[in-house]
Amino acid sequence: MAQKAAKIGKIRSVTNWINGACRDAASDRWADVFDSATGEKCAEVVMSSAADVDAALQAASAALPGWSRTPVLRRARIMFKLKELIERDRAEIAALITQEHGKVLHDADGSIQRGLEVVEFACGIPHLLKGEYNDQVGTGVDTYSMRQPVGVCVGITPFNFPAMVPLWMFPLAISCGNTFILKPSEKDPSCALKWAELLTEAGLPPGVFNVVQGDHVAVNSLLSDARVSAVSFVGSTPVAEHVYKTASENGKRVQALGGAKNHLVVMPDADMDQAADALVGAGYGSAGERCMAISAIVAVGDSAEPLLEKLLPRIEKLKIGNGLNNDNDMGPLITAEHRDKVRSYIDIGEEEGAKVLVDGRTHEITDSPGYFLGPTLFDHASRDMRVYQEEIFGPVLTMIRVDTFDEAIQLVNDHEYGNGTAIFTRDGDAAREFANGIQVGMVGVNVPIPVPLAFHSFGGWKRSLFGDMSIYGPEGVRFYTRLKTVTSRWPTGIRAGADFSMPTM
Ligand code: NAD
């Protein structure tokens, strides 16, 4: 990696990327970044000031006129090259994710793959930006529409997907002709510089893509600056609400994706082996630090006992340890503070009266001293409990038992979050009714994590998304462009003389 971010193994100094190069920041505030599997400091990252944000905005604003007029095929070719470079370096990127975030290497690699698919989608940008045309909408009059870039765009991203979530944003923003400033999570900031380096190697002109490291100080400077046209945010719901409100009050286009509590409904006729496999993967993969993780099990009718019979031995067998060992299923949590917060939820659930069937607090991790917590399973939870209502964002599954399918639907619909959900059943009618009636943005039928592929769009409902448009895919193209419609008439029409009444075609 570039000058300031040395190889894994040393303590990196992670700074900003502005106008085509790593820059020393004006700010003298720094934060430590930890290897979550060992608990050792592996990097430090600058907490940018308003002056640093201003430098990035100057670069992005200066690059905008040239980049937005660059022919779309040339912009697409940068994406083709970026795809090649990500494929070349994906092992290095996966190791960086594993070190700073903690997820197991194969999982880190999978997240790169899902991000890469957005780059592949962006390679087709000439086709995606094709407008519409009608000739002879009136005598000698034609109308056509085009989608033009919105301007300087900002992306603010969470810790749990340091590679994938930025890739949900900048490939489309840039290929649509915008310039971009990424403000990554301060907990795992190094990937952002890797994107900057690869884009530069791919031939992107300076200033089109910039990185500002930091915390709420940098975010709030970006949200209030008139040079920013659009803001994509992904993170927790309270911050998403703040970003949505502030940025929209300041006249920006905003999409703010927030937190989740994703239910997996198990019908009595489900294939219980399939449901149990789905639950361990979707509940404990990435240590539950996924916005599409399953965190609530809804056992319908008499499905709970046969499900538990299959689920408990699978939880028992989970291998937990350093993510650099690809044989492990689950790595550590991101920080000691977050691990303690998740552990405190297990205390809360127990006090609230949920039955602790598997207790992650007692799990011994032998191969690494970092921020580990074993998997937890609660049974007999009820809808008023905090462990059911709140997003825990850790390896904790909470089971609620209900009598009927209708009760299951009601439960999911009553929850404040609506990111993802799934039903496991063999019954087509139940599945169809579920998909149609559920108040959730992304639905799986016998698929536990229904993250749409890059040529569809990703987004939740209710308090999981603030704004009108989902992220990436066709909705992403709409978000990063605005519509212009041209109505034209050529000289013979003008020779007919001036017309002073309202045109009616
Ligand atoms: P977070 O909200 O703490 O941080 C997200 C970003 O906002 C970071 O860049 C952070 O620096 C910045 N930020 C934090 N506090 C801020 C403040 N007060 N003012 C301005 N900016 C602030 O989220 P996180 O802990 O990094 O990530 C986990 C959360 O993200 C979970 O809630 C998870 O569900 C959610 N998430 C949602 C999706 C989705 O697609 N809906 C995807 C991934 C993660």
Short mmCIF file of C-alpha atoms and ligand atoms in Angstrom, two decimals, residues 156-160 168 183-186 214-216 219-220 233-236 239 242 257-260 291 391 393 419 458, ligand 1:
data_model
loop_
_atom_site.label_atom_id
_atom_site.label_comp_id
_atom_site.label_asym_id
_atom_site.label_seq_id
_atom_site.Cartn_x
_atom_site.Cartn_y
_atom_site.Cartn_z
CA ILE A 156 -20.02 7.46 5.04
CA THR A 157 -19.51 3.80 5.88
CA PRO A 158 -19.69 1.42 8.89
CA PHE A 159 -17.06 -0.84 10.39
CA ASN A 160 -18.62 -4.19 9.52
CA TRP A 168 -21.77 -0.30 -2.96
CA LYS A 183 -15.40 8.79 5.04
CA PRO A 184 -14.79 5.21 6.21
CA SER A 185 -15.22 3.83 9.72
CA GLU A 186 -12.40 4.87 12.03
CA GLY A 214 -12.19 10.47 11.02
CA ASP A 215 -15.31 10.57 13.14
CA HIS A 216 -18.41 12.75 13.60
CA VAL A 219 -19.04 13.75 8.95
CA ASN A 220 -20.71 16.89 10.27
CA PHE A 233 -24.72 6.70 4.57
CA VAL A 234 -24.64 3.18 5.97
CA GLY A 235 -24.47 2.60 9.73
CA SER A 236 -26.56 2.47 12.88
CA VAL A 239 -26.67 8.07 13.23
CA HIS A 242 -29.04 12.34 12.21
CA LEU A 257 -29.27 2.91 5.60
CA GLY A 258 -29.59 1.97 9.26
CA GLY A 259 -29.71 -0.97 11.65
CA ALA A 260 -31.71 -4.17 11.66
CA CYS A 291 -26.83 -5.84 8.91
CA GLU A 391 -30.13 -4.58 17.56
CA PHE A 393 -24.97 -6.79 16.44
CA ASN A 419 -34.12 -4.66 6.64
CA PHE A 458 -30.36 -3.17 -1.65
P1 NAD B 1 -22.11 3.81 13.24
O1 NAD B 1 -23.44 4.41 12.98
O2 NAD B 1 -21.55 3.90 14.61
O3 NAD B 1 -21.01 4.46 12.27
C1 NAD B 1 -21.23 4.57 10.88
C2 NAD B 1 -20.44 5.77 10.36
O4 NAD B 1 -20.94 6.96 10.96
C3 NAD B 1 -18.95 5.71 10.68
O5 NAD B 1 -18.25 6.18 9.56
C4 NAD B 1 -18.81 6.65 11.87
O6 NAD B 1 -17.56 7.29 11.93
C5 NAD B 1 -19.91 7.67 11.64
N1 NAD B 1 -20.48 8.18 12.89
C6 NAD B 1 -20.59 7.52 14.07
N2 NAD B 1 -21.21 8.30 14.98
C7 NAD B 1 -21.49 9.48 14.38
C8 NAD B 1 -22.12 10.69 14.80
N3 NAD B 1 -22.58 10.83 16.03
N4 NAD B 1 -22.24 11.69 13.91
C9 NAD B 1 -21.79 11.55 12.65
N5 NAD B 1 -21.18 10.43 12.19
C10 NAD B 1 -21.03 9.40 13.04
O7 NAD B 1 -22.20 2.29 12.76
P2 NAD B 1 -21.12 1.15 12.94
O8 NAD B 1 -21.09 0.75 14.37
O9 NAD B 1 -19.86 1.52 12.26
O10 NAD B 1 -21.77 -0.02 12.06
C11 NAD B 1 -22.72 -0.93 12.55
C12 NAD B 1 -24.13 -0.48 12.22
O11 NAD B 1 -24.28 -0.32 10.81
C13 NAD B 1 -25.19 -1.51 12.62
O12 NAD B 1 -26.27 -0.82 13.17
C14 NAD B 1 -25.57 -2.15 11.30
O13 NAD B 1 -26.88 -2.70 11.26
C15 NAD B 1 -25.45 -1.00 10.38
N6 NAD B 1 -25.29 -1.43 8.99
C16 NAD B 1 -26.36 -1.30 8.16
C17 NAD B 1 -26.26 -1.72 6.86
C18 NAD B 1 -27.43 -1.60 5.93
O14 NAD B 1 -27.24 -1.82 4.75
N7 NAD B 1 -28.61 -1.23 6.40
C19 NAD B 1 -25.06 -2.29 6.38
C20 NAD B 1 -23.99 -2.40 7.26
C21 NAD B 1 -24.12 -1.96 8.56
#
